[in-house]
Short mmCIF file of C-alpha atoms in Angstrom, two decimals:
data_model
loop_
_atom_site.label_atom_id
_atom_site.label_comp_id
_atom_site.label_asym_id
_atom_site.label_seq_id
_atom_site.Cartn_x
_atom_site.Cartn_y
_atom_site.Cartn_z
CA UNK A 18 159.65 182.23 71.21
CA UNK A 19 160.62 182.45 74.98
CA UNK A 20 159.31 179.13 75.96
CA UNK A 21 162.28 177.28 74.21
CA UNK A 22 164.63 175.50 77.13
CA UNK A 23 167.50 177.63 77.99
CA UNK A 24 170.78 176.87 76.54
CA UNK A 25 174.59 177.31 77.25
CA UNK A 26 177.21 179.31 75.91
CA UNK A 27 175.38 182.01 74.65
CA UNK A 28 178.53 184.58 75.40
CA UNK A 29 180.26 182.25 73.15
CA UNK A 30 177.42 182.57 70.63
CA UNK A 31 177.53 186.58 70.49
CA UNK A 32 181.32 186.98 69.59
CA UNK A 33 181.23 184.09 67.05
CA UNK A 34 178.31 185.23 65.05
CA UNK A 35 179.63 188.52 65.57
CA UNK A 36 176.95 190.11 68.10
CA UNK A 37 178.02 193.66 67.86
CA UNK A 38 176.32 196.57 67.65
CA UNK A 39 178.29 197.88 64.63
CA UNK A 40 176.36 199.30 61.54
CA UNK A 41 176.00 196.97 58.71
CA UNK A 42 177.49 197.40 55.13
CA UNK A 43 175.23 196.16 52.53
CA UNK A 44 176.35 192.85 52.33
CA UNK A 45 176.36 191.88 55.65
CA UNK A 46 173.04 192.59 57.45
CA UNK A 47 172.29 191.94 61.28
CA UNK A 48 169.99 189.38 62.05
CA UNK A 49 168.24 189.47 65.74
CA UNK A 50 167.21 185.87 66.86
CA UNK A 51 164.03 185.61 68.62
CA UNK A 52 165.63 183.59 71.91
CA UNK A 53 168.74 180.97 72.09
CA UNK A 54 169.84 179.18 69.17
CA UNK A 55 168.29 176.18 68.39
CA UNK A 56 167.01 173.85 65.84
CA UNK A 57 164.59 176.30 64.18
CA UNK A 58 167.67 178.44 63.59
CA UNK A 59 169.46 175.95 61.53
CA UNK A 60 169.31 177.95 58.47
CA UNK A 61 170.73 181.41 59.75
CA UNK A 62 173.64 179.46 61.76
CA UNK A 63 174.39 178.02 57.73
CA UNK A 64 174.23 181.48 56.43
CA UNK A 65 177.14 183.61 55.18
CA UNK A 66 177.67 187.59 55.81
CA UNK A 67 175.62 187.60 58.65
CA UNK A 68 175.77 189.27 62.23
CA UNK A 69 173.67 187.35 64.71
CA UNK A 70 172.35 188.55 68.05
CA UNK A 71 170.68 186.80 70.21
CA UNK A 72 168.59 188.43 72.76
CA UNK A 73 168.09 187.52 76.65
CA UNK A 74 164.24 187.06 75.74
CA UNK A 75 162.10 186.69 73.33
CA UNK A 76 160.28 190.10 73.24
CA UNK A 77 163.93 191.86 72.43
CA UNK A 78 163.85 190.99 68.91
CA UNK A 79 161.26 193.57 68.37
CA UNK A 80 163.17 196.35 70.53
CA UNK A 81 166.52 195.57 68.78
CA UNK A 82 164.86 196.14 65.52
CA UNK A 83 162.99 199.34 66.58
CA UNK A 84 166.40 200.99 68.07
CA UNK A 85 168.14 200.27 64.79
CA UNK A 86 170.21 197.66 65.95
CA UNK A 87 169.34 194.91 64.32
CA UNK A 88 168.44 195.34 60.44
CA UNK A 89 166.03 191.86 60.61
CA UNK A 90 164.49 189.87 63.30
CA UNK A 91 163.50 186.66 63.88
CA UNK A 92 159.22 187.11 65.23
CA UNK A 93 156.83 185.25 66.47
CA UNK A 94 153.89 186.18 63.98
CA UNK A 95 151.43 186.70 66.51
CA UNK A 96 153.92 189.01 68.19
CA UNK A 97 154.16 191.18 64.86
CA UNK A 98 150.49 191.15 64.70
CA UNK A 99 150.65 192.92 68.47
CA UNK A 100 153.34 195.20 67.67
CA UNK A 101 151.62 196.23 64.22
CA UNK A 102 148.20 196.95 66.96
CA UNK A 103 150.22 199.23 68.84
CA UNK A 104 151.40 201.38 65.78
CA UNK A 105 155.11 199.97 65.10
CA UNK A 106 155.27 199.71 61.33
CA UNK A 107 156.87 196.13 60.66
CA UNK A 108 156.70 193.92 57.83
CA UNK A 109 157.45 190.06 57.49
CA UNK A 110 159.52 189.70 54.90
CA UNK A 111 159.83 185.90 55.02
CA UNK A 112 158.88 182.64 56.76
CA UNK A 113 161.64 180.95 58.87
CA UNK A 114 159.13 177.98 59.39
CA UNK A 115 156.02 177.17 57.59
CA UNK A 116 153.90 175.63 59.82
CA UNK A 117 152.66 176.63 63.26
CA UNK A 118 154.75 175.49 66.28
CA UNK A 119 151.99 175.54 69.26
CA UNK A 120 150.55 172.53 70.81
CA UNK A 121 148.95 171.03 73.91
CA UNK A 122 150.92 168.55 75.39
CA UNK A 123 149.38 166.25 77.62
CA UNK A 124 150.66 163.63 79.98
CA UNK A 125 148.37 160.66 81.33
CA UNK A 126 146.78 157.72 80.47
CA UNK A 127 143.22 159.79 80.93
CA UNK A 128 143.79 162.19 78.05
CA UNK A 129 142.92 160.45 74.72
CA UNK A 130 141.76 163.68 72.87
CA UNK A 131 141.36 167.14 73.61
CA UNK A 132 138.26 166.81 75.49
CA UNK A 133 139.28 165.01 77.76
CA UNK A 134 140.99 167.73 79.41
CA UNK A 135 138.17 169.13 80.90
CA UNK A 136 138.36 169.32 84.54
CA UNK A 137 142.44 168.83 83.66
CA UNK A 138 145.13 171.60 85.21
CA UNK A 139 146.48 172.78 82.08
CA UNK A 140 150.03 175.31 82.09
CA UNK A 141 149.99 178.56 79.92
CA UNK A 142 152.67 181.01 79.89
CA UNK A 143 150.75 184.04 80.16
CA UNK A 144 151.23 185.33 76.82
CA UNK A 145 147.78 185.55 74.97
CA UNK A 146 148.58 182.84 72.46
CA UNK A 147 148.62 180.48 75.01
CA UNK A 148 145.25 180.49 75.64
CA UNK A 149 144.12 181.06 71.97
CA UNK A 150 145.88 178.12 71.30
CA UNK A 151 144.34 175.89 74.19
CA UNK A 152 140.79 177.35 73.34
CA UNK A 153 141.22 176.30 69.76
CA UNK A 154 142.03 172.37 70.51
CA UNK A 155 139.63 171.70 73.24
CA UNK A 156 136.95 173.70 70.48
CA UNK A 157 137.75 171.83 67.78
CA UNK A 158 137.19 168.68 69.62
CA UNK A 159 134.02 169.26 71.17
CA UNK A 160 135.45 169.99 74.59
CA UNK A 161 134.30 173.18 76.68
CA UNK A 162 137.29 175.82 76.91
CA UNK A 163 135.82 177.00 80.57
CA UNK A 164 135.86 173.63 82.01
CA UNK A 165 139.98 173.17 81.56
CA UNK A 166 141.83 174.99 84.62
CA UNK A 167 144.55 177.13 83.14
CA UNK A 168 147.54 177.45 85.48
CA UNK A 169 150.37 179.97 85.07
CA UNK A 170 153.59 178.47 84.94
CA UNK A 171 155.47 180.74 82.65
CA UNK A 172 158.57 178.97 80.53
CA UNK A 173 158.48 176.37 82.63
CA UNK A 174 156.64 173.38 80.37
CA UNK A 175 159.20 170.66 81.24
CA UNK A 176 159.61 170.41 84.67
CA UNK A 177 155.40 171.09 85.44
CA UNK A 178 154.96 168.36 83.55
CA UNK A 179 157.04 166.03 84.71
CA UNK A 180 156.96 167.33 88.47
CA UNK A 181 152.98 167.05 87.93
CA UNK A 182 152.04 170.26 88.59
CA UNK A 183 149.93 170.29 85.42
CA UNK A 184 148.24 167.54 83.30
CA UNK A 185 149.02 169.43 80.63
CA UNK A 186 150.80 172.40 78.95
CA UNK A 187 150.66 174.66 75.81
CA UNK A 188 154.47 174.37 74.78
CA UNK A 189 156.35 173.97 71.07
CA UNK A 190 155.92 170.31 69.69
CA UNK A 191 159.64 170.95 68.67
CA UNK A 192 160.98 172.13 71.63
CA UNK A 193 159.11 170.90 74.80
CA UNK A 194 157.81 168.10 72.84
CA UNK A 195 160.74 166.46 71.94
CA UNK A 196 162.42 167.11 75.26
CA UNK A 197 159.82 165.21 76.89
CA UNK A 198 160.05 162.38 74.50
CA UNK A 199 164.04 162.63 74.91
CA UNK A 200 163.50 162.68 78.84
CA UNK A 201 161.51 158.96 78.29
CA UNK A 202 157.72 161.10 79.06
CA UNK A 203 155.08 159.22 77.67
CA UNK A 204 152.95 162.19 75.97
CA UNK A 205 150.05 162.82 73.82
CA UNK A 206 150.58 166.07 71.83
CA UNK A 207 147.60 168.00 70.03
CA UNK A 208 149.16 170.58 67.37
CA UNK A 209 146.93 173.55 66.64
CA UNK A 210 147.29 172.94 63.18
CA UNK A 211 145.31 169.60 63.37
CA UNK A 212 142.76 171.08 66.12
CA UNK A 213 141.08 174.16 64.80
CA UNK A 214 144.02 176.17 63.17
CA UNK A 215 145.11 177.26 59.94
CA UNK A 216 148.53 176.15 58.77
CA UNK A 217 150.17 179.38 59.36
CA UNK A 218 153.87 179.92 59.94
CA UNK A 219 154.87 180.62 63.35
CA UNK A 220 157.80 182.55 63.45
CA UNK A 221 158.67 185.10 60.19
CA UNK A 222 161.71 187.43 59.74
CA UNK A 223 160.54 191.12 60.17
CA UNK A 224 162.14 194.60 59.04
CA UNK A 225 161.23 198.12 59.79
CA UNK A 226 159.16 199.63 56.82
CA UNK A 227 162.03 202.38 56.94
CA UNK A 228 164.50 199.36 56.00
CA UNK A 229 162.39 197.99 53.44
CA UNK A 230 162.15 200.99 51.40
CA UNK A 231 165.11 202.86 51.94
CA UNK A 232 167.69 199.32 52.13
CA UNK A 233 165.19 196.86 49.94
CA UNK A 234 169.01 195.76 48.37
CA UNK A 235 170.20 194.93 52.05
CA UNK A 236 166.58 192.92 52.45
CA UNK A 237 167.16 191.46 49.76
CA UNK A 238 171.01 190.29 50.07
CA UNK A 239 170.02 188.98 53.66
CA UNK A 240 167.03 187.13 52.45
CA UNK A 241 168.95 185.31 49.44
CA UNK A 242 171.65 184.17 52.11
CA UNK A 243 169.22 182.71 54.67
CA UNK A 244 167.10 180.70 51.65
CA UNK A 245 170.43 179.65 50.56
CA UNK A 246 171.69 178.49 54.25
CA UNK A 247 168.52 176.66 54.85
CA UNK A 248 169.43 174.53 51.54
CA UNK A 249 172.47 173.73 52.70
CA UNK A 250 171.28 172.95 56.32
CA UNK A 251 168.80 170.88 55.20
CA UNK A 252 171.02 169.10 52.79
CA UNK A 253 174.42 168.59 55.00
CA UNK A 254 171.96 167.60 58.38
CA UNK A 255 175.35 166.40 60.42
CA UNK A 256 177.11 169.58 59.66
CA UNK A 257 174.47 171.15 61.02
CA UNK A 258 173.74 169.35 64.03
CA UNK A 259 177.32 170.07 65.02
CA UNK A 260 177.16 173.73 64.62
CA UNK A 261 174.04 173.95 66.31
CA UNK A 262 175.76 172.08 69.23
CA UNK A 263 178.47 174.28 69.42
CA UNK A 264 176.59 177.74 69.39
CA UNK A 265 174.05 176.65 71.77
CA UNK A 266 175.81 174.33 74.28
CA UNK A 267 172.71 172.11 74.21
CA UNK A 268 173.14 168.33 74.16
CA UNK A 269 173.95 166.63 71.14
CA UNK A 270 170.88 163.70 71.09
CA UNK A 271 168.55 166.58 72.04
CA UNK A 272 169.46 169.06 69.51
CA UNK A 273 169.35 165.94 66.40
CA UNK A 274 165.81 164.90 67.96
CA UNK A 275 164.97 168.60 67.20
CA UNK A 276 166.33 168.98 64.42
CA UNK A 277 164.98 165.92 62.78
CA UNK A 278 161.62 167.03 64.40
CA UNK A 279 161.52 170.53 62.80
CA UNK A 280 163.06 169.76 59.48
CA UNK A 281 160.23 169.19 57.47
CA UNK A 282 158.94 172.65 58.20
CA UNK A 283 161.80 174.62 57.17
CA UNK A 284 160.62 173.69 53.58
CA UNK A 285 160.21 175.64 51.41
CA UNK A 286 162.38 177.89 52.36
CA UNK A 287 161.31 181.63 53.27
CA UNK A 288 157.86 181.52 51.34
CA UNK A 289 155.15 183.42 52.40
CA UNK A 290 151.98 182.20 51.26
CA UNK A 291 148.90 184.96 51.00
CA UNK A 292 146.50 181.88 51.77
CA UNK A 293 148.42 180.91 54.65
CA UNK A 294 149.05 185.03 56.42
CA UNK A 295 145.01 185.41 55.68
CA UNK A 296 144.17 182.12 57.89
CA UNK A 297 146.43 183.10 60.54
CA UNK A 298 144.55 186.86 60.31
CA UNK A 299 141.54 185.44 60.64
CA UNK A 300 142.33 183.41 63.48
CA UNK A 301 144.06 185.37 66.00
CA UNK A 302 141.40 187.88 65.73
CA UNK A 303 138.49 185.33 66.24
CA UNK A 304 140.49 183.77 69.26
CA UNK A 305 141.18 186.92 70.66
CA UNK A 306 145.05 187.32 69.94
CA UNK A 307 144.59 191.12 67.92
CA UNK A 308 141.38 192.83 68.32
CA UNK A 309 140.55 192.51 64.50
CA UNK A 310 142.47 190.57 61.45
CA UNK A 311 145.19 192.90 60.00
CA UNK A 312 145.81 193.98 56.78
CA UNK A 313 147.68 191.01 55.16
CA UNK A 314 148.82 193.17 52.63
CA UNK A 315 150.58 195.52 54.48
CA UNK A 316 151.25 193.13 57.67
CA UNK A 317 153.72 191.60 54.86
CA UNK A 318 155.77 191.58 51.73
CA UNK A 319 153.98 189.29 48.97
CA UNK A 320 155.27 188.65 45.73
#
């Protein structure tokens, strides 16, 4: 999840939530974040008998759990799909939001609809989601995909936006989004999930298959604490708020905008739905994100 706005204090972050590399006992798992805490986090920052690391990007998730030192990480699902396509055995275990995150975010009195970005500069990252994601919106509305002009900007959705580099940008609707809206930019956002995509969760937890078979108790013990610290996030929203401030150094009105933006898809907490990982399949392959839809079945853990 690399496009998320940096944040402060994350030195502070990795000796509070104890980001060593120390083995784990069986109570007390390690838990690799996809980027800087924020918002989407709020559950694991409410969790007991956890070690947290957070990596310098959001690709290091997947190379903390693959060197052993982290026993669960926090993935992008479209980023598990890849790393299942190049042969790493990984399984989602769980659902840290339920609901996918993507949107286009336009600026501009011009842009109504998705269609109307035709002829429009629109920024990417250069990840292939981006583009999925774009090609998905302006298809769903009618609009011709070849007509927008995709610009590069890598994580820089804010300040392309406002500097007007780009009419538009493929960013997080609980991220970016809000930012903008916090930063008094007049937007129009189009969430995949309304243009063209299934309602598929964006980021899951992940473990190695090794993990999962030879420490399902561990899995188990780390997945029970992170339902249960969601719950109490969710319920005690002020407590949160404040914690999240303090581990990420962000500002206070930004990080309750967030929060009160992403709440709703923290719920329920964890689940995976086999409807929901069989969309998702389906889609990245037909938009080009994996070369064909994996196996749902062994992509995850259902119950």
């Amino acid at each position: 999840m690399g496009r998320f706005l940096p944040v402060l204090a994350v030195v502070a972050c990795l000796a509070g939530c104890g980001g060593d590399d120390g083995g784990s006992g069986p109570g007390r798992g390690t838990l690799a974040l996809d980027f800087q805490p924020n918002p989407v986090h709020a559950g694991i920052y409410a969790a007991h008998n956890l070690r947290v690391r957070v990596p310098a990007a959001s690709t290091d998730s997947l190379k903390l759990l693959a060197a052993g030192r982290a026993d669960m990480s926090v993935v992008d699902i479209h980023d598990l799909g890849l790393a299942r396509e190049r042969g790493s055995d990984i399984v989602g275990v769980g659902a840290l939001v339920q609901r996918p995150l993507a949107a286009v975010i336009a600026r501009g009195s011009d842009v109504r609809r998705p269609r109307d970005l035709e002829g429009h500069r629109v920024g990417v990252t250069g990840l292939p989601s981006d583009a999925a994601v774009l090609r998905a919106v302006i298809e769903h509305d009618g609009g011709q995909f070849e007509r927008v002009r995709r610009v590069t900007i890598g994580f820089s959705a804010v300040p392309s936006l406002i500097a007007g580099r780009v009419d538009a940008v493929v960013a997080f609707w609980n991220a970016e989004g809000v930012a903008l809206r916090e930063r008094g930019v007049k937007t129009r956002e189009f969430r995949v999930d309304d243009y063209g995509a299934p309602r598929y969760p964006e980021l899951v937890l992940a473990v190695t298959r090794e993990t999962l078979e030879k420490r399902a108790e561990l899995v188990d013990s780390m997945l029970a604490e992170l339902r249960a610290g969601t719950r109490s996030a969710l319920r005690h929203r002020e407590a949160t708020i404040q914690e999240l401030v303090r581990v990420s150094g962000a500002d206070e009105p930004l990080v309750r905008a967030q929060f009160d933006s992403v709440a709703p898809a923290l719920r329920p907490p964890l689940r995976l739905d086999r409807a929901a990982l069989e969309g998702w399949a389906r889609f990245d392959s037909r938009f080009g994100i994996l070369r064909e839809a994996p196996d749902v079945q062994r992509a995850f853990r259902l119950r």
